[in-house]
Every structure is written in C-alpha cells, then in structure tokens.
Amino acid sequence: METHGLDNAKQVFFYEQDFYVLSNFSSFRLKWVGIDFDTSEHAYHFEKFRPMFGGTVEQRRLRGEIMHARSAHEAFKLAETYKRLRRPDWDEVKVDHMRELLRAKASQHDYVRRKLL
C-alpha cells in the first residue's frame, strides 16, 4: 500500500496516521440540519442535492439514499453518479458547507476537537 507520508509540523495527512479523525470518512456520527449522519462525508454529499426550495423528486430520493448509504465511500459514489442533479449553486457554496460541517463535527466530538487543537 502506498502512503502519502507521515504527519509532521507542516503537513497533516488526513487519510493516515494520527489525524485520520479529521477526515470526512472517519466514523464520527454527525447531527446536521436535524438529521443524524454516519459521517460528515454523508452530510457533505447530502448538501449537494439540497437546494434552497425543496428540490426535485429525484434529488429528494437521492438525499435519502445518501443518508442511508452503508459507508462514506458509498455516499461519495452516489453523489458522483448523479452529478447532473447537483444544486446549481454548489460550486459557490461548497466551501462554506464544508467549513460548517467540520465545525459541527469538532463541536459534537471532544476527541476530534482535541486532535484538532
């Protein structure tokens, strides 16, 4: 297995080593918009298909599938498969959503917050 390197004072490699807890794929449940998600990755992809005003029947169905995906990877794959259904403003709002999801994850899990600090 190829590695990306070891965590050091200048870089944190989220997919390995001590800081994997900061990865969206790490198994920390997240309460987001009143819904419990298995990971922040699930919540992130859910947001891609949640437009301001309800959305289409297809988007609502897909949000349900993402919410109940068996893994973060499966949620990611669903979102990739249905890119055409993404909310039209996604590129403008995605960084703000990620920032808020990561804040929520740190605020809901002491261990994650301690690792971040």
Tab-separated table of N, CA and C in Angstrom:
chain	number	residue	atom	x	y	z
A	1	MET	N	0.837	-1.178	0.000
A	1	MET	CA	0.000	0.000	0.000
A	1	MET	C	0.885	1.245	0.000
A	2	GLU	N	0.608	2.155	-0.907
A	2	GLU	CA	1.361	3.400	-0.971
A	2	GLU	C	0.859	4.355	0.109
A	3	THR	N	1.781	5.025	0.767
A	3	THR	CA	1.388	6.012	1.773
A	3	THR	C	1.682	7.402	1.254
A	4	HIS	N	1.028	8.367	1.857
A	4	HIS	CA	1.221	9.755	1.454
A	4	HIS	C	2.272	10.444	2.310
A	5	GLY	N	2.786	9.778	3.303
A	5	GLY	CA	3.788	10.360	4.172
A	5	GLY	C	3.318	10.410	5.604
A	6	LEU	N	4.193	10.827	6.472
A	6	LEU	CA	3.872	10.914	7.891
A	6	LEU	C	3.452	12.330	8.240
A	7	ASP	N	2.545	12.438	9.214
A	7	ASP	CA	2.161	13.750	9.717
A	7	ASP	C	3.401	14.442	10.261
A	8	ASN	N	3.500	15.747	10.050
A	8	ASN	CA	4.619	16.499	10.602
A	8	ASN	C	4.146	17.911	10.940
A	9	ALA	N	5.042	18.771	11.341
A	9	ALA	CA	4.677	20.120	11.778
A	9	ALA	C	4.101	20.977	10.652
A	10	LYS	N	4.384	20.610	9.410
A	10	LYS	CA	3.909	21.412	8.282
A	10	LYS	C	2.727	20.800	7.545
A	11	GLN	N	2.562	19.487	7.646
A	11	GLN	CA	1.504	18.811	6.899
A	11	GLN	C	0.811	17.764	7.759
A	12	VAL	N	-0.504	17.671	7.557
A	12	VAL	CA	-1.292	16.625	8.196
A	12	VAL	C	-1.926	15.807	7.080
A	13	PHE	N	-1.672	14.518	7.084
A	13	PHE	CA	-2.213	13.621	6.077
A	13	PHE	C	-3.447	12.947	6.660
A	14	PHE	N	-4.620	13.468	6.301
A	14	PHE	CA	-5.870	13.075	6.923
A	14	PHE	C	-6.225	11.613	6.746
A	15	TYR	N	-5.754	10.973	5.708
A	15	TYR	CA	-6.171	9.610	5.429
A	15	TYR	C	-5.341	8.566	6.149
A	16	GLU	N	-4.367	8.990	6.885
A	16	GLU	CA	-3.498	8.055	7.575
A	16	GLU	C	-3.069	8.635	8.915
A	17	GLN	N	-2.410	7.838	9.660
A	17	GLN	CA	-1.714	8.279	10.857
A	17	GLN	C	-2.647	8.850	11.923
A	18	ASP	N	-2.127	9.758	12.697
A	18	ASP	CA	-2.812	10.263	13.890
A	18	ASP	C	-4.009	11.158	13.614
A	19	PHE	N	-4.107	11.734	12.447
A	19	PHE	CA	-5.154	12.720	12.201
A	19	PHE	C	-6.271	12.220	11.286
A	20	TYR	N	-6.384	10.917	11.147
A	20	TYR	CA	-7.479	10.359	10.342
A	20	TYR	C	-8.834	10.811	10.888
A	21	VAL	N	-8.920	11.087	12.175
A	21	VAL	CA	-10.195	11.523	12.769
A	21	VAL	C	-10.709	12.794	12.106
A	22	LEU	N	-9.839	13.590	11.495
A	22	LEU	CA	-10.253	14.821	10.830
A	22	LEU	C	-10.809	14.568	9.428
A	23	SER	N	-10.606	13.380	8.902
A	23	SER	CA	-11.120	13.030	7.588
A	23	SER	C	-12.648	12.937	7.636
A	24	ASN	N	-13.298	13.330	6.562
A	24	ASN	CA	-14.751	13.176	6.472
A	24	ASN	C	-15.174	11.716	6.422
A	25	PHE	N	-14.234	10.838	6.112
A	25	PHE	CA	-14.538	9.405	6.044
A	25	PHE	C	-14.444	8.726	7.406
A	26	SER	N	-13.886	9.404	8.392
A	26	SER	CA	-13.759	8.784	9.718
A	26	SER	C	-15.142	8.617	10.354
A	27	SER	N	-15.279	7.586	11.151
A	27	SER	CA	-16.588	7.181	11.688
A	27	SER	C	-16.985	7.964	12.933
A	28	PHE	N	-17.361	9.203	12.719
A	28	PHE	CA	-17.907	10.036	13.791
A	28	PHE	C	-19.273	10.506	13.331
A	29	ARG	N	-20.304	10.065	14.039
A	29	ARG	CA	-21.669	10.471	13.681
A	29	ARG	C	-21.789	11.988	13.776
A	30	LEU	N	-22.666	12.525	12.963
A	30	LEU	CA	-22.825	13.970	12.903
A	30	LEU	C	-24.305	14.321	12.835
A	31	LYS	N	-24.711	15.210	13.713
A	31	LYS	CA	-26.065	15.766	13.657
A	31	LYS	C	-25.980	17.009	12.789
A	32	TRP	N	-26.742	17.014	11.687
A	32	TRP	CA	-26.682	18.108	10.726
A	32	TRP	C	-28.093	18.363	10.208
A	33	VAL	N	-28.519	19.580	10.203
A	33	VAL	CA	-29.860	20.010	9.802
A	33	VAL	C	-30.945	19.118	10.406
A	34	GLY	N	-30.734	18.745	11.666
A	34	GLY	CA	-31.717	17.929	12.373
A	34	GLY	C	-31.708	16.458	12.015
A	35	ILE	N	-30.709	16.012	11.259
A	35	ILE	CA	-30.609	14.625	10.800
A	35	ILE	C	-29.310	14.030	11.326
A	36	ASP	N	-29.354	12.764	11.726
A	36	ASP	CA	-28.149	12.045	12.144
A	36	ASP	C	-27.515	11.377	10.926
A	37	PHE	N	-26.243	11.686	10.688
A	37	PHE	CA	-25.481	11.086	9.599
A	37	PHE	C	-24.376	10.219	10.191
A	38	ASP	N	-24.025	9.145	9.502
A	38	ASP	CA	-22.945	8.275	9.972
A	38	ASP	C	-21.591	8.969	9.941
A	39	THR	N	-21.376	9.837	8.944
A	39	THR	CA	-20.109	10.561	8.820
A	39	THR	C	-20.368	11.957	8.259
A	40	SER	N	-19.384	12.826	8.383
A	40	SER	CA	-19.515	14.142	7.764
A	40	SER	C	-19.478	14.029	6.240
A	41	GLU	N	-18.894	12.963	5.714
A	41	GLU	CA	-18.904	12.723	4.268
A	41	GLU	C	-20.337	12.526	3.775
A	42	HIS	N	-21.127	11.759	4.511
A	42	HIS	CA	-22.540	11.584	4.158
A	42	HIS	C	-23.244	12.946	4.109
A	43	ALA	N	-23.036	13.759	5.147
A	43	ALA	CA	-23.711	15.059	5.233
A	43	ALA	C	-23.265	15.989	4.101
A	44	TYR	N	-21.992	15.963	3.764
A	44	TYR	CA	-21.470	16.811	2.687
A	44	TYR	C	-22.163	16.490	1.362
A	45	HIS	N	-22.261	15.212	1.041
A	45	HIS	CA	-22.880	14.830	-0.227
A	45	HIS	C	-24.390	15.053	-0.201
A	46	PHE	N	-25.006	14.900	0.945
A	46	PHE	CA	-26.426	15.234	1.115
A	46	PHE	C	-26.668	16.686	0.721
A	47	GLU	N	-25.770	17.573	1.145
A	47	GLU	CA	-25.911	19.005	0.862
A	47	GLU	C	-25.851	19.319	-0.629
A	48	LYS	N	-25.137	18.517	-1.398
A	48	LYS	CA	-25.022	18.757	-2.836
A	48	LYS	C	-26.379	18.729	-3.533
A	49	PHE	N	-27.329	18.040	-2.924
A	49	PHE	CA	-28.619	17.825	-3.565
A	49	PHE	C	-29.764	18.445	-2.764
A	50	ARG	N	-29.426	19.435	-1.919
A	50	ARG	CA	-30.429	20.094	-1.085
A	50	ARG	C	-30.518	21.570	-1.462
A	51	PRO	N	-31.253	21.870	-2.526
A	51	PRO	CA	-31.389	23.266	-2.928
A	51	PRO	C	-32.258	24.036	-1.933
A	52	MET	N	-32.241	25.328	-2.069
A	52	MET	CA	-32.950	26.202	-1.146
A	52	MET	C	-34.433	25.862	-1.009
A	53	PHE	N	-35.077	25.514	-2.100
A	53	PHE	CA	-36.523	25.295	-2.080
A	53	PHE	C	-36.890	23.868	-2.448
A	54	GLY	N	-36.669	22.932	-1.548
A	54	GLY	CA	-37.157	21.566	-1.704
A	54	GLY	C	-36.432	20.666	-2.669
A	55	GLY	N	-36.331	21.064	-3.901
A	55	GLY	CA	-35.671	20.242	-4.896
A	55	GLY	C	-36.638	19.328	-5.622
A	56	THR	N	-36.096	18.589	-6.569
A	56	THR	CA	-36.905	17.681	-7.381
A	56	THR	C	-37.145	16.379	-6.633
A	57	VAL	N	-38.060	15.587	-7.151
A	57	VAL	CA	-38.326	14.262	-6.590
A	57	VAL	C	-37.049	13.427	-6.637
A	58	GLU	N	-36.308	13.515	-7.744
A	58	GLU	CA	-35.048	12.765	-7.875
A	58	GLU	C	-34.033	13.191	-6.811
A	59	GLN	N	-33.917	14.499	-6.577
A	59	GLN	CA	-32.982	14.991	-5.552
A	59	GLN	C	-33.391	14.508	-4.166
A	60	ARG	N	-34.669	14.534	-3.862
A	60	ARG	CA	-35.137	14.072	-2.544
A	60	ARG	C	-34.859	12.583	-2.366
A	61	ARG	N	-35.104	11.789	-3.395
A	61	ARG	CA	-34.816	10.353	-3.344
A	61	ARG	C	-33.323	10.117	-3.127
A	62	LEU	N	-32.508	10.853	-3.866
A	62	LEU	CA	-31.056	10.695	-3.756
A	62	LEU	C	-30.561	11.103	-2.368
A	63	ARG	N	-31.097	12.174	-1.808
A	63	ARG	CA	-30.705	12.569	-0.445
A	63	ARG	C	-30.995	11.428	0.537
A	64	GLY	N	-32.128	10.769	0.362
A	64	GLY	CA	-32.454	9.622	1.221
A	64	GLY	C	-31.451	8.494	1.057
A	65	GLU	N	-31.072	8.207	-0.171
A	65	GLU	CA	-30.080	7.150	-0.421
A	65	GLU	C	-28.733	7.509	0.201
A	66	ILE	N	-28.334	8.762	0.070
A	66	ILE	CA	-27.058	9.200	0.647
A	66	ILE	C	-27.115	9.112	2.175
A	67	MET	N	-28.215	9.557	2.760
A	67	MET	CA	-28.363	9.491	4.226
A	67	MET	C	-28.187	8.069	4.744
A	68	HIS	N	-28.697	7.101	3.983
A	68	HIS	CA	-28.701	5.711	4.439
A	68	HIS	C	-27.607	4.858	3.798
A	69	ALA	N	-26.680	5.498	3.098
A	69	ALA	CA	-25.581	4.751	2.471
A	69	ALA	C	-24.803	3.997	3.543
A	70	ARG	N	-24.366	2.795	3.232
A	70	ARG	CA	-23.694	1.926	4.208
A	70	ARG	C	-22.303	2.398	4.593
A	71	SER	N	-21.721	3.292	3.789
A	71	SER	CA	-20.378	3.792	4.086
A	71	SER	C	-20.216	5.186	3.492
A	72	ALA	N	-19.183	5.877	3.954
A	72	ALA	CA	-18.860	7.189	3.395
A	72	ALA	C	-18.498	7.054	1.921
A	73	HIS	N	-17.800	5.983	1.577
A	73	HIS	CA	-17.426	5.752	0.186
A	73	HIS	C	-18.668	5.567	-0.689
A	74	GLU	N	-19.653	4.837	-0.184
A	74	GLU	CA	-20.885	4.642	-0.943
A	74	GLU	C	-21.621	5.979	-1.134
A	75	ALA	N	-21.648	6.826	-0.117
A	75	ALA	CA	-22.269	8.153	-0.238
A	75	ALA	C	-21.551	8.963	-1.314
A	76	PHE	N	-20.227	8.908	-1.305
A	76	PHE	CA	-19.415	9.597	-2.314
A	76	PHE	C	-19.749	9.090	-3.715
A	77	LYS	N	-19.804	7.770	-3.890
A	77	LYS	CA	-20.073	7.182	-5.205
A	77	LYS	C	-21.462	7.572	-5.720
A	78	LEU	N	-22.456	7.593	-4.827
A	78	LEU	CA	-23.801	8.018	-5.229
A	78	LEU	C	-23.772	9.456	-5.745
A	79	ALA	N	-23.106	10.327	-5.012
A	79	ALA	CA	-23.027	11.735	-5.404
A	79	ALA	C	-22.317	11.885	-6.742
A	80	GLU	N	-21.279	11.116	-6.968
A	80	GLU	CA	-20.554	11.177	-8.239
A	80	GLU	C	-21.410	10.670	-9.390
A	81	THR	N	-22.173	9.617	-9.144
A	81	THR	CA	-23.017	9.031	-10.178
A	81	THR	C	-24.099	10.003	-10.636
A	82	TYR	N	-24.602	10.813	-9.702
A	82	TYR	CA	-25.721	11.705	-10.014
A	82	TYR	C	-25.324	13.183	-10.019
A	83	LYS	N	-24.117	13.474	-10.488
A	83	LYS	CA	-23.637	14.860	-10.550
A	83	LYS	C	-24.633	15.790	-11.233
A	84	ARG	N	-25.325	15.298	-12.227
A	84	ARG	CA	-26.254	16.123	-13.008
A	84	ARG	C	-27.389	16.685	-12.150
A	85	LEU	N	-27.623	16.084	-10.975
A	85	LEU	CA	-28.707	16.531	-10.100
A	85	LEU	C	-28.240	17.530	-9.030
A	86	ARG	N	-26.954	17.835	-9.017
A	86	ARG	CA	-26.444	18.772	-8.003
A	86	ARG	C	-27.165	20.113	-8.066
A	87	ARG	N	-27.267	20.730	-6.917
A	87	ARG	CA	-27.849	22.071	-6.882
A	87	ARG	C	-26.996	22.997	-7.738
A	88	PRO	N	-27.603	23.933	-8.453
A	88	PRO	CA	-26.847	24.764	-9.405
A	88	PRO	C	-25.812	25.685	-8.766
A	89	ASP	N	-25.977	26.018	-7.499
A	89	ASP	CA	-25.034	26.922	-6.836
A	89	ASP	C	-23.949	26.187	-6.052
A	90	TRP	N	-23.815	24.880	-6.266
A	90	TRP	CA	-22.915	24.085	-5.432
A	90	TRP	C	-21.483	24.620	-5.420
A	91	ASP	N	-20.946	24.976	-6.554
A	91	ASP	CA	-19.558	25.452	-6.595
A	91	ASP	C	-19.364	26.727	-5.779
A	92	GLU	N	-20.402	27.532	-5.662
A	92	GLU	CA	-20.302	28.772	-4.881
A	92	GLU	C	-20.446	28.530	-3.377
A	93	VAL	N	-21.141	27.468	-2.977
A	93	VAL	CA	-21.446	27.275	-1.543
A	93	VAL	C	-20.709	26.116	-0.889
A	94	LYS	N	-20.026	25.285	-1.661
A	94	LYS	CA	-19.464	24.054	-1.101
A	94	LYS	C	-18.406	24.293	-0.019
A	95	VAL	N	-17.573	25.292	-0.161
A	95	VAL	CA	-16.538	25.539	0.850
A	95	VAL	C	-17.181	25.966	2.176
A	96	ASP	N	-18.182	26.820	2.097
A	96	ASP	CA	-18.888	27.234	3.318
A	96	ASP	C	-19.566	26.046	3.995
A	97	HIS	N	-20.163	25.159	3.203
A	97	HIS	CA	-20.797	23.967	3.783
A	97	HIS	C	-19.756	23.072	4.451
A	98	MET	N	-18.625	22.871	3.786
A	98	MET	CA	-17.579	22.025	4.374
A	98	MET	C	-17.083	22.627	5.678
A	99	ARG	N	-16.863	23.922	5.686
A	99	ARG	CA	-16.393	24.600	6.896
A	99	ARG	C	-17.380	24.376	8.046
A	100	GLU	N	-18.663	24.542	7.780
A	100	GLU	CA	-19.680	24.374	8.821
A	100	GLU	C	-19.806	22.920	9.272
A	101	LEU	N	-19.665	21.994	8.343
A	101	LEU	CA	-19.699	20.575	8.713
A	101	LEU	C	-18.526	20.223	9.621
A	102	LEU	N	-17.353	20.718	9.293
A	102	LEU	CA	-16.179	20.422	10.116
A	102	LEU	C	-16.297	21.077	11.497
A	103	ARG	N	-16.848	22.269	11.542
A	103	ARG	CA	-17.105	22.898	12.848
A	103	ARG	C	-18.090	22.073	13.663
A	104	ALA	N	-19.136	21.601	13.014
A	104	ALA	CA	-20.135	20.781	13.706
A	104	ALA	C	-19.504	19.492	14.224
A	105	LYS	N	-18.673	18.868	13.421
A	105	LYS	CA	-18.014	17.624	13.831
A	105	LYS	C	-17.136	17.869	15.062
A	106	ALA	N	-16.348	18.933	15.035
A	106	ALA	CA	-15.474	19.244	16.181
A	106	ALA	C	-16.289	19.622	17.411
A	107	SER	N	-17.396	20.306	17.218
A	107	SER	CA	-18.196	20.713	18.382
A	107	SER	C	-18.965	19.538	18.984
A	108	GLN	N	-19.235	18.522	18.193
A	108	GLN	CA	-20.017	17.379	18.670
A	108	GLN	C	-19.163	16.237	19.206
A	109	HIS	N	-17.852	16.297	18.982
A	109	HIS	CA	-16.971	15.205	19.415
A	109	HIS	C	-15.724	15.771	20.094
A	110	ASP	N	-15.624	15.580	21.378
A	110	ASP	CA	-14.469	16.073	22.150
A	110	ASP	C	-13.150	15.535	21.585
A	111	TYR	N	-13.141	14.260	21.224
A	111	TYR	CA	-11.903	13.651	20.722
A	111	TYR	C	-11.425	14.353	19.451
A	112	VAL	N	-12.346	14.633	18.543
A	112	VAL	CA	-11.979	15.327	17.295
A	112	VAL	C	-11.459	16.725	17.622
A	113	ARG	N	-12.147	17.408	18.507
A	113	ARG	CA	-11.734	18.766	18.883
A	113	ARG	C	-10.337	18.756	19.497
A	114	ARG	N	-10.054	17.789	20.370
A	114	ARG	CA	-8.721	17.703	20.987
A	114	ARG	C	-7.643	17.434	19.941
A	115	LYS	N	-7.935	16.566	18.983
A	115	LYS	CA	-6.970	16.273	17.916
A	115	LYS	C	-6.708	17.529	17.081
A	116	LEU	N	-7.758	18.270	16.805
A	116	LEU	CA	-7.614	19.484	16.017
A	116	LEU	C	-6.745	20.499	16.746
A	117	LEU	N	-6.983	20.650	18.020
A	117	LEU	CA	-6.184	21.584	18.815
A	117	LEU	C	-4.755	21.107	18.957
